Coordinates of C-alpha atoms in Angstrom, one line a residue:
M65 CA -10.2 202.5 112.5
A66 CA -13.1 204.5 112.7
N67 CA -13.0 208.5 113.2
G68 CA -16.1 210.3 114.2
V69 CA -16.9 213.8 115.3
I70 CA -18.7 214.6 118.6
T71 CA -22.1 216.1 117.9
K72 CA -23.6 216.1 121.7
V73 CA -22.2 215.7 125.2
A74 CA -24.6 215.0 127.9
G75 CA -22.8 213.8 131.0
P76 CA -21.0 210.7 130.8
L77 CA -22.8 210.3 127.3
V78 CA -21.6 211.4 124.1
I79 CA -22.9 211.0 120.7
A80 CA -20.5 211.0 117.8
E81 CA -21.3 210.5 114.1
G82 CA -19.4 209.3 111.3
M83 CA -18.8 205.8 113.2
R84 CA -20.3 203.6 110.5
D85 CA -17.5 201.1 110.2
A86 CA -17.3 200.9 114.4
N87 CA -19.2 198.0 115.9
M88 CA -21.1 197.8 119.4
F89 CA -19.5 197.8 122.5
D90 CA -16.1 199.0 120.6
V91 CA -13.8 200.5 123.1
V92 CA -13.3 204.4 122.0
R93 CA -10.9 207.5 122.5
V94 CA -12.7 210.6 122.9
S95 CA -11.0 214.2 122.1
D96 CA -7.2 214.7 122.2
Q97 CA -7.5 213.7 125.5
H98 CA -7.7 210.2 124.6
L99 CA -10.6 209.4 127.1
I100 CA -11.5 205.8 127.4
G101 CA -15.5 205.3 126.2
E102 CA -17.3 202.7 125.0
I103 CA -19.9 202.1 122.3
I104 CA -23.4 201.2 123.5
E105 CA -25.5 202.1 120.9
M106 CA -25.6 202.2 117.2
H107 CA -28.3 204.1 114.9
G108 CA -26.7 204.1 111.0
D109 CA -23.4 206.2 111.7
K110 CA -24.3 207.5 114.7
A111 CA -22.7 206.0 118.1
S112 CA -23.9 206.7 121.6
I113 CA -21.0 206.5 123.6
Q114 CA -20.4 205.9 127.8
V115 CA -17.0 208.0 128.8
Y116 CA -15.3 206.2 131.8
E117 CA -13.9 209.5 133.0
E118 CA -14.8 212.8 133.4
T119 CA -16.4 214.5 130.2
S120 CA -16.6 218.3 131.6
G121 CA -14.8 220.4 128.8
L122 CA -15.7 218.3 125.8
G123 CA -17.5 219.4 123.2
P124 CA -19.0 219.3 119.7
G125 CA -16.4 218.9 116.8
E126 CA -13.9 217.1 118.6
E127 CA -12.6 213.7 117.6
V128 CA -13.5 210.4 118.1
V129 CA -11.6 207.3 117.6
S130 CA -12.6 203.5 117.7
T131 CA -9.8 201.1 119.0
G132 CA -11.9 198.1 116.9
R133 CA -11.8 196.4 119.9
P134 CA -14.4 195.5 123.1
L135 CA -13.8 196.3 126.2
S136 CA -11.2 193.6 127.8
V137 CA -8.9 193.0 130.4
E138 CA -5.3 191.8 130.7
L139 CA -4.8 188.5 132.6
G140 CA -1.6 187.5 133.4
P141 CA 0.7 187.6 136.3
G142 CA 0.8 190.7 138.4
L143 CA -3.1 190.9 139.2
I144 CA -2.8 189.4 142.5
G145 CA -2.3 192.0 145.0
S146 CA -3.3 194.7 142.7
I147 CA -5.8 197.6 142.9
F148 CA -7.3 198.2 139.4
D149 CA -9.8 201.1 139.0
G150 CA -13.3 200.1 136.9
I151 CA -11.9 199.6 133.8
Q152 CA -8.2 197.7 135.0
R153 CA -6.2 200.7 135.2
P154 CA -3.6 200.0 138.0
L155 CA -4.3 203.1 140.6
A156 CA -0.8 202.6 141.9
K157 CA 1.0 203.4 138.6
I158 CA -1.7 206.0 137.4
M159 CA -0.4 208.1 140.6
E160 CA 3.2 207.9 139.8
V161 CA 2.2 209.4 136.5
S162 CA -0.6 211.9 137.5
G163 CA 0.3 212.4 141.2
T164 CA -2.7 212.2 143.8
N165 CA -5.1 214.1 141.5
L166 CA -6.2 211.7 138.8
Q167 CA -6.0 213.4 135.7
R168 CA -8.0 212.4 132.7
G169 CA -6.6 210.3 129.8
V170 CA -3.8 208.6 131.7
E171 CA -2.9 205.5 129.6
V172 CA -1.1 202.9 131.5
P173 CA -1.0 199.3 131.1
S174 CA -2.7 197.3 133.6
L175 CA 0.1 194.4 133.7
D176 CA 3.6 195.7 134.5
R177 CA 5.5 195.5 131.6
E178 CA 8.7 195.6 133.0
K179 CA 8.8 193.0 136.1
K180 CA 10.5 189.5 135.5
W181 CA 8.6 187.0 136.3
P182 CA 10.1 183.1 137.0
F183 CA 8.2 180.9 134.6
V184 CA 8.6 177.2 135.2
P185 CA 7.3 175.0 132.1
A186 CA 4.4 172.4 132.7
V187 CA 5.0 170.7 129.0
Q188 CA 7.4 169.8 126.8
I189 CA 8.7 169.8 122.8
G190 CA 6.5 167.8 121.3
D191 CA 3.3 167.8 123.6
E192 CA 0.0 168.2 122.2
V193 CA -1.9 171.3 124.0
V194 CA -5.3 172.4 123.6
P195 CA -7.1 175.8 125.0
G196 CA -6.7 175.6 128.5
D197 CA -3.9 173.5 129.2
T198 CA -1.5 174.5 131.7
L199 CA 1.8 175.5 129.8
G200 CA 4.2 176.6 132.7
T201 CA 3.7 178.0 136.4
V202 CA 5.0 181.6 137.6
Q203 CA 5.1 181.7 141.4
E204 CA 3.3 184.9 141.8
T205 CA 2.6 185.0 145.5
P206 CA 4.3 182.7 148.2
V207 CA 0.6 181.6 148.4
V208 CA -0.6 181.8 144.6
S209 CA 0.9 179.6 141.8
H210 CA -0.5 181.2 138.7
K211 CA -0.8 179.0 135.5
I212 CA -0.1 180.2 132.4
M213 CA -2.8 178.6 130.1
V214 CA -3.1 178.0 126.1
P215 CA -5.4 180.9 125.3
A216 CA -8.7 179.7 123.1
G217 CA -9.0 179.1 119.8
I218 CA -5.2 177.7 120.2
S219 CA -4.4 173.7 119.9
G220 CA -1.4 171.9 118.5
K221 CA 2.2 170.7 119.1
V222 CA 4.8 172.3 121.6
A223 CA 7.2 173.7 119.5
D224 CA 9.6 175.7 121.9
I225 CA 9.4 176.3 125.4
K226 CA 12.3 176.8 128.4
K227 CA 12.5 177.5 131.8
D228 CA 13.9 181.3 132.4
F229 CA 12.6 184.8 133.5
Y230 CA 10.0 186.5 131.0
S231 CA 7.8 189.7 131.3
V232 CA 4.2 189.7 130.3
E233 CA 5.0 190.5 126.6
D234 CA 8.0 188.1 126.3
V235 CA 7.6 185.2 124.6
V236 CA 7.3 181.7 126.6
A237 CA 6.4 178.7 124.1
C238 CA 5.5 178.5 120.4
V239 CA 3.0 175.8 119.7
D240 CA 2.5 174.9 116.0
T241 CA -0.9 174.6 114.6
E242 CA -2.6 173.5 111.7
K243 CA -2.9 177.3 110.6
G244 CA 1.1 177.9 111.4
R245 CA 3.2 178.5 114.2
V246 CA 1.9 180.8 117.0
E247 CA 4.1 182.7 120.1
L248 CA 2.2 182.8 123.2
T249 CA 3.4 185.5 125.6
M250 CA 2.5 184.9 129.5
M251 CA -0.5 187.6 129.1
Q252 CA -3.6 187.5 127.3
S253 CA -6.7 189.6 127.0
W254 CA -10.3 188.6 126.9
P255 CA -13.5 190.8 126.6
V256 CA -15.2 191.6 129.7
R257 CA -18.9 191.3 128.5
V258 CA -18.1 187.6 127.6
G259 CA -18.2 185.0 130.0
R260 CA -14.9 182.6 129.9
P261 CA -16.1 178.8 128.5
Y262 CA -16.0 175.8 130.2
K263 CA -16.5 172.0 129.3
A264 CA -19.2 171.6 131.9
K265 CA -21.5 172.8 134.7
L266 CA -21.6 170.9 138.4
S267 CA -24.3 170.7 140.7
P268 CA -24.0 172.9 144.0
D269 CA -23.4 170.2 146.4
I270 CA -20.5 171.2 148.1
P271 CA -20.8 173.9 151.1
L272 CA -18.6 177.1 150.7
V273 CA -17.6 176.5 154.4
T274 CA -17.1 180.4 156.1
G275 CA -16.7 180.1 159.6
Q276 CA -19.6 182.0 159.9
R277 CA -22.4 180.1 161.8
V278 CA -25.4 182.1 160.7
I279 CA -24.4 181.2 157.6
D280 CA -22.7 177.6 157.4
T281 CA -25.7 176.4 159.7
L282 CA -29.2 178.0 158.6
F283 CA -28.2 179.7 155.3
P284 CA -25.0 177.9 153.7
I285 CA -24.1 178.9 150.3
A286 CA -22.2 175.9 147.7
K287 CA -19.1 176.3 145.9
G288 CA -20.2 178.3 142.8
G289 CA -23.4 179.7 144.7
V290 CA -24.8 183.3 144.6
A291 CA -25.7 185.3 147.5
A292 CA -27.4 188.6 148.1
V293 CA -26.4 190.9 151.3
P294 CA -29.3 193.3 151.3
G295 CA -29.1 195.8 154.1
P296 CA -29.7 199.2 155.1
F297 CA -26.8 201.8 155.9
G298 CA -25.1 200.8 159.3
S299 CA -26.4 197.1 159.3
G300 CA -23.0 195.6 158.7
K301 CA -23.0 194.5 155.0
T302 CA -19.2 195.5 155.0
V303 CA -17.9 194.0 157.4
V304 CA -19.6 190.7 156.5
Q305 CA -18.1 190.6 153.2
H306 CA -14.8 191.4 155.0
Q307 CA -15.3 188.2 157.5
L308 CA -16.0 186.2 153.9
A309 CA -13.0 187.3 152.3
K310 CA -11.1 186.2 155.2
W311 CA -12.3 183.2 156.3
A312 CA -14.3 181.5 153.2
A313 CA -12.6 178.2 152.1
A314 CA -11.6 179.8 148.7
D315 CA -8.3 180.2 147.1
I316 CA -8.5 183.5 145.6
I317 CA -10.8 186.4 146.8
V318 CA -11.5 189.1 144.3
Y319 CA -13.2 192.1 145.9
I320 CA -15.1 195.1 144.1
G321 CA -15.9 198.7 145.4
C322 CA -18.3 199.4 143.2
G323 CA -19.7 203.0 143.4
E324 CA -19.2 202.8 147.6
R325 CA -18.2 205.9 150.0
G326 CA -14.5 206.6 149.4
N327 CA -13.9 206.1 153.5
E328 CA -15.4 202.4 152.8
M329 CA -13.0 202.0 149.9
T330 CA -10.1 203.3 152.1
D331 CA -10.7 201.1 154.8
V332 CA -10.7 197.9 152.5
L333 CA -7.4 199.4 151.1
N334 CA -6.1 199.6 154.1
E335 CA -7.1 196.9 156.0
F336 CA -6.8 194.3 153.5
P337 CA -2.7 194.1 153.1
E338 CA -2.6 194.5 157.0
L339 CA -4.8 191.2 157.7
R340 CA -3.3 188.0 158.5
D341 CA -4.6 185.2 156.0
P342 CA -5.5 183.0 158.7
R343 CA -4.5 179.9 156.4
T344 CA -1.1 181.1 155.5
G345 CA -0.2 183.6 157.9
S346 CA 1.0 186.0 155.3
S347 CA -0.7 188.9 154.4
L348 CA -4.6 188.8 152.7
M349 CA -3.3 190.5 149.6
E350 CA -0.9 187.7 148.6
R351 CA -4.3 186.3 147.0
T352 CA -6.6 189.4 146.7
V353 CA -7.4 191.3 143.8
L354 CA -9.3 194.9 144.6
I355 CA -11.2 197.0 141.9
A356 CA -11.8 200.0 143.5
N357 CA -14.3 202.1 142.0
T358 CA -15.8 205.2 144.3
S359 CA -18.7 207.2 144.5
D360 CA -17.0 210.1 143.0
M361 CA -15.3 208.6 140.2
P362 CA -17.2 209.0 136.9
V363 CA -20.5 206.9 137.1
A364 CA -20.2 205.0 133.6
A365 CA -17.2 203.3 135.2
R366 CA -19.2 201.7 137.8
E367 CA -21.0 199.7 135.3
A368 CA -17.4 198.1 134.0
S369 CA -16.3 197.3 137.2
I370 CA -18.4 194.6 137.7
Y371 CA -17.5 192.9 134.4
T372 CA -13.6 193.6 134.8
G373 CA -14.0 192.1 138.4
I374 CA -15.8 189.1 137.4
T375 CA -13.7 188.5 134.2
I376 CA -10.4 188.4 136.5
A377 CA -12.3 186.2 138.9
E378 CA -13.5 183.5 135.8
Y379 CA -9.7 183.5 134.8
F380 CA -8.7 182.4 138.0
R381 CA -11.3 179.9 138.2
D382 CA -10.0 178.4 135.2
M383 CA -6.6 177.3 136.6
G384 CA -8.9 175.1 139.4
Y385 CA -9.0 177.7 141.8
T386 CA -11.9 178.3 144.2
V387 CA -12.6 182.3 143.6
A388 CA -14.9 183.9 145.9
L389 CA -16.1 187.6 144.6
M390 CA -17.5 190.0 146.8
A391 CA -19.3 193.1 145.1
D392 CA -20.0 196.0 147.2
S393 CA -22.9 197.1 146.1
T394 CA -24.9 196.4 142.9
S395 CA -27.2 198.7 144.1
R396 CA -24.6 201.9 142.9
W397 CA -24.0 199.2 139.5
A398 CA -27.9 199.6 139.0
E399 CA -27.7 203.4 139.5
A400 CA -24.9 203.3 137.0
L401 CA -27.2 201.9 134.3
R402 CA -30.4 203.9 135.4
E403 CA -28.4 207.1 134.6
M404 CA -27.1 205.7 131.1
S405 CA -30.1 204.7 130.4
G406 CA -31.7 208.1 131.1
R407 CA -29.2 210.1 129.1
L408 CA -30.0 207.3 126.2
E409 CA -33.7 208.3 126.6
E410 CA -35.0 205.1 126.7
M411 CA -38.3 204.1 128.3
P412 CA -38.1 203.6 132.1
G413 CA -39.3 200.8 134.1
E414 CA -40.2 200.9 137.7
E415 CA -38.5 203.6 139.8
G416 CA -36.5 204.9 136.6
Y417 CA -34.2 201.8 136.4
P418 CA -34.2 200.3 133.0
A419 CA -36.6 197.7 132.1
Y420 CA -33.4 195.3 131.4
L421 CA -32.2 195.6 134.3
G422 CA -33.2 192.2 135.6
S423 CA -31.3 190.5 132.7
R424 CA -28.3 192.7 133.1
L425 CA -28.1 191.2 136.8
A426 CA -28.6 187.5 135.6
Q427 CA -26.1 187.9 133.0
F428 CA -23.7 189.0 135.4
Y429 CA -24.9 186.3 138.2
E430 CA -25.0 183.3 136.2
R431 CA -21.3 183.7 135.1
A432 CA -20.5 182.2 138.7
G433 CA -20.7 178.3 139.3
R434 CA -18.8 175.3 139.6
V435 CA -17.5 173.8 136.3
I436 CA -14.9 171.4 135.0
V437 CA -12.7 174.0 133.4
Q438 CA -11.2 173.9 129.5
G439 CA -8.2 171.7 129.1
S440 CA -7.4 167.9 128.3
E441 CA -7.5 167.4 132.3
N442 CA -10.7 167.3 134.0
I443 CA -9.9 170.1 136.6
E444 CA -12.6 171.2 138.9
G445 CA -12.6 175.4 139.3
A446 CA -15.6 177.4 141.5
L447 CA -16.3 181.1 141.2
S448 CA -18.8 182.0 144.0
V449 CA -20.5 185.5 143.7
I450 CA -21.6 187.3 146.7
G451 CA -23.0 190.7 145.9
A452 CA -24.4 193.4 148.8
V453 CA -27.4 195.4 147.7
S454 CA -28.0 199.0 149.3
P455 CA -31.6 199.2 149.1
P456 CA -32.9 202.9 150.2
G457 CA -33.9 203.2 153.8
G458 CA -33.3 199.2 153.6
D459 CA -36.7 198.6 151.8
I460 CA -36.0 195.8 150.0
S461 CA -39.2 195.5 147.8
E462 CA -37.6 198.3 145.7
P463 CA -36.6 196.9 142.1
V464 CA -32.9 196.1 142.5
S465 CA -33.5 194.2 145.6
Q466 CA -36.5 192.4 144.0
A467 CA -34.3 191.6 140.7
T468 CA -31.5 190.3 142.6
L469 CA -33.8 187.6 144.8
R470 CA -35.5 186.3 141.4
I471 CA -32.0 185.1 140.7
V472 CA -30.0 184.3 143.7
K473 CA -30.5 181.3 145.8
V474 CA -29.2 182.7 148.8
F475 CA -30.6 185.5 151.2
W476 CA -28.9 187.0 153.8
G477 CA -31.0 189.7 155.1
L478 CA -29.2 192.2 157.2
D479 CA -31.3 193.8 160.1
S480 CA -30.9 197.3 161.4
S481 CA -32.1 196.8 164.6
L482 CA -30.0 193.9 165.1
A483 CA -27.1 196.0 164.1
Y484 CA -27.6 198.2 166.5
K485 CA -28.1 195.8 169.4
R486 CA -24.5 195.2 168.5
H487 CA -25.0 191.3 167.1
F488 CA -22.9 190.5 164.5
P489 CA -23.3 188.9 161.9
A490 CA -27.0 191.2 161.4
I491 CA -28.6 188.6 159.5
N492 CA -32.2 188.1 160.4
W493 CA -32.9 184.3 160.5
L494 CA -36.7 184.5 160.1
T495 CA -36.4 186.4 156.8
S496 CA -33.3 184.9 155.6
Y497 CA -33.2 181.7 153.2
S498 CA -30.8 179.5 151.3
L499 CA -32.1 177.0 148.5
Y500 CA -28.9 175.0 148.6
A501 CA -29.9 173.7 151.9
D502 CA -31.4 170.4 150.2
S503 CA -28.8 169.7 147.9
L504 CA -25.9 170.3 150.8
E505 CA -27.8 167.8 153.1
G506 CA -25.5 165.0 151.9
W507 CA -22.2 166.2 152.2
F508 CA -23.0 167.7 155.9
K509 CA -24.3 164.1 156.9
E510 CA -21.5 162.5 155.4
N511 CA -18.6 165.1 156.1
V512 CA -19.9 166.5 159.7
D513 CA -22.2 164.3 161.1
P514 CA -25.3 162.4 160.0
E515 CA -27.1 164.3 162.8
W516 CA -26.4 167.6 161.6
N517 CA -29.8 168.3 159.2
T518 CA -32.1 167.4 161.9
L519 CA -30.3 169.7 164.6
R520 CA -30.5 172.4 162.4
S521 CA -33.9 171.9 161.3
R522 CA -34.4 172.1 165.1
L523 CA -32.8 174.9 165.6
M524 CA -34.9 176.8 163.3
A525 CA -38.0 175.7 164.9
L526 CA -37.1 176.9 168.0
L527 CA -36.2 180.4 166.5
Q528 CA -39.5 180.4 164.8
D529 CA -41.4 179.1 167.9
E530 CA -39.8 181.9 170.0
A531 CA -41.2 184.8 167.6
E532 CA -44.9 183.6 167.9
L533 CA -44.2 183.1 171.7
E534 CA -42.8 186.8 172.1
E535 CA -46.2 188.2 170.6
I536 CA -48.1 186.7 173.4
V537 CA -45.4 187.8 176.2
K538 CA -45.7 191.7 174.6
L539 CA -49.5 191.2 175.1
V540 CA -49.7 189.2 178.7
G541 CA -46.2 189.2 180.0
M542 CA -43.9 186.4 180.9
D543 CA -45.7 185.3 183.8
A544 CA -48.5 184.0 181.5
L545 CA -46.5 181.6 179.8
S546 CA -46.4 177.8 180.8
A547 CA -43.3 176.2 182.1
P548 CA -42.4 174.5 178.9
D549 CA -42.7 177.9 176.8
R550 CA -40.9 179.6 178.9
L551 CA -38.4 177.0 178.4
K552 CA -38.6 177.3 174.7
L553 CA -38.0 180.8 175.2
E554 CA -34.4 180.3 177.1
A555 CA -33.4 177.7 174.8
A556 CA -34.2 180.4 171.7
R557 CA -32.2 182.9 173.7
S558 CA -29.4 180.5 174.4
I559 CA -29.5 180.1 170.3
R560 CA -29.5 183.5 169.4
E561 CA -27.3 185.2 172.0
D562 CA -24.5 181.7 172.0
Y563 CA -24.7 180.5 169.0
L564 CA -25.9 183.2 166.3
H565 CA -23.9 186.0 167.7
Q566 CA -20.6 185.7 166.4
N567 CA -17.5 188.4 167.7
A568 CA -15.5 189.3 164.5
F569 CA -12.7 190.6 166.5
H570 CA -12.4 187.9 169.0
D571 CA -9.5 185.5 168.1
V572 CA -11.4 182.4 168.6
D573 CA -14.8 183.2 168.1
T574 CA -13.9 185.1 164.3
Y575 CA -13.8 181.5 162.6
T576 CA -16.0 178.1 163.7
S577 CA -15.4 175.2 162.4
M578 CA -17.9 172.5 161.1
S579 CA -17.4 170.4 164.0
K580 CA -17.1 173.3 166.4
Q581 CA -20.1 174.3 165.2
F582 CA -22.1 170.5 165.6
C583 CA -20.7 170.6 169.6
M584 CA -22.2 173.7 170.2
M585 CA -25.9 173.2 168.4
S586 CA -25.8 169.5 170.2
A587 CA -24.9 171.4 173.8
I588 CA -27.7 173.7 173.4
L589 CA -30.1 171.2 172.4
A590 CA -29.1 169.0 174.8
F591 CA -29.8 171.4 177.4
Y592 CA -32.9 172.2 175.8
D593 CA -34.4 168.3 175.8
R594 CA -32.6 167.4 179.1
S595 CA -34.4 170.5 180.7
V596 CA -37.7 169.0 179.1
A597 CA -37.5 165.7 180.6
A598 CA -36.4 167.3 184.3
L599 CA -39.6 169.9 183.8
N600 CA -41.8 166.5 183.3
S601 CA -40.1 164.7 186.4
G602 CA -41.4 167.9 188.6
A603 CA -38.2 170.2 188.7
D604 CA -38.6 174.0 188.9
I605 CA -38.3 176.2 185.8
E606 CA -36.7 178.8 188.0
A607 CA -33.9 176.3 189.1
I608 CA -33.3 175.1 185.5
V609 CA -33.1 179.0 184.3
A610 CA -30.7 179.4 186.9
M611 CA -28.2 176.7 186.3
P612 CA -24.4 177.4 185.7
S613 CA -23.9 175.2 183.3
R614 CA -25.6 177.2 180.7
E615 CA -23.6 180.0 181.2
R616 CA -20.9 177.1 180.4
I617 CA -22.3 176.2 177.4
G618 CA -22.3 179.8 176.1
R619 CA -18.7 180.0 176.6
I620 CA -18.0 177.1 174.3
K621 CA -17.7 179.4 171.4
Y622 CA -14.6 180.8 173.2
V623 CA -12.7 177.7 173.3
T624 CA -10.2 176.7 170.9
E625 CA -11.0 174.0 168.3
E626 CA -8.7 171.0 169.9
K627 CA -10.1 171.4 173.2
V628 CA -13.9 171.8 172.2
R629 CA -14.7 167.7 172.6
E630 CA -13.2 167.6 175.9
E631 CA -15.1 170.9 177.0
Y632 CA -18.5 169.9 175.7
D633 CA -18.3 166.3 177.6
A634 CA -17.2 168.2 180.8
V635 CA -20.5 170.6 179.9
I636 CA -23.2 167.8 179.4
A637 CA -21.9 166.0 182.8
Q638 CA -22.2 169.4 184.8
L639 CA -25.7 170.1 183.0
Q640 CA -26.9 166.4 183.9
S641 CA -25.7 166.7 187.4
E642 CA -27.6 170.0 187.9
L643 CA -30.6 168.7 186.4
D644 CA -30.8 165.5 188.6
A645 CA -30.6 168.2 191.6
A646 CA -33.4 170.1 190.3
V647 CA -35.2 167.2 190.3
K648 CA -34.2 165.6 193.6
N649 CA -35.2 169.7 195.1
K650 CA -38.7 169.7 193.1
D651 CA -40.7 169.7 197.0

């Protein structure tokens, strides 16, 4: 252990001398209050330490002790359903120890050491195992089977294993390795700044189905993909992330509240246990891990919270699960970087952010991916990362948004004007994009319909045509438009109001399957194509616009999944008969 002495305190930054034996990123205990800190810079025997707790009252001369270990998380049964702070301290346990006002220096183990878990072996004595192999399973919640895996660096023959109830510290198996017998527990530790290894990374050619039409149809994200949700205050970033947490085709959700306002995090903490998981009918918390780090908590802990969350997410990915990580928001994390950089007196980059902002963001996002996990079997796991960005005033030209956009492949740009019109999700279809769309084309053709990509392209083209026509309407009025152009506007309005607008609180409309999305697109484009034909046959545009079937097309989204096809056929039949009548009445 390296013992040093504080020479300077500047907010969350503490400078200590006499730390020659310590290493970069070692965890240290500061003063006799045992505050948790991490060494982020070394100059000779002088260490710069970012302290993850309130530093008021600290002064020169107080002791600093290095633990000799990097900042790590405990991985094992007990993660699911838990609420941790940015450095993986369980908030419920801390409250038991210190009451509602969190005290400094409280030491509580991340995982419950007392609770006994039912361990069921998956291997037998004499079996050969390698890192990543499953030793056994623990049914952690009714919906999550927690795999106890062989830790990194250990391979050999199983010498002892048996079914029983164990705590996370009890020995559940013994493995004879080349260096002798190793005892294994259900818990392992992993440094948060180091990505967990895998065998191979796979191409992003399977979509992460979310049930949100504007996302799945126009701007899809791949399994193992990365997306950014930038938007000004009040544009619906948190609601979008809640919808994705609830409906995305992921087995495990890791939700990081990074520097968000206390009331927003309180909403998450209150709502997630109440939300019914649509796939299982039980609480959404039974497959969720929450990292809560609010804006009034020490700023340095924000920086750690992102790494804590993604390390836990990688651990579940290594079990072969599809994991979705929500980070809300990376802007607050970048502000923590900026503050620490300023305290370290580093040369500032744009708007005071450190020059390494882009590389730090890249290090975080590149830990996402669809991979073949470690182990003797070729098991596939995926970790998708969706990061909210909160640019001041909604200005995405600021450094955090720009650095994020250079890294991520999906940009869901939230628009405050859409949000004020109560259009949810308020994702602007003219500024957003997805670079996964081309690589996902094959999946949509094979698993939904061969015409999917054609319909998607036509939808986008109509929306872009509408934007151009709106400019003309503003100048000369609707009456100046030709009948075909007027029809384009009506079709685009149907796309916006009936297809892209989705009610998160409606039992049916909150989630739309891929087959239903295809039916809805087909109905809107059938209206447009057949109306163009009717116009060419002499039908009146006013008669076409006023057809009752248009209202019925818009209401397909409220039809349950099993009745969609039947409703679609009925709507198309009604549409055709009304258009035939409009053509007959042209005189």
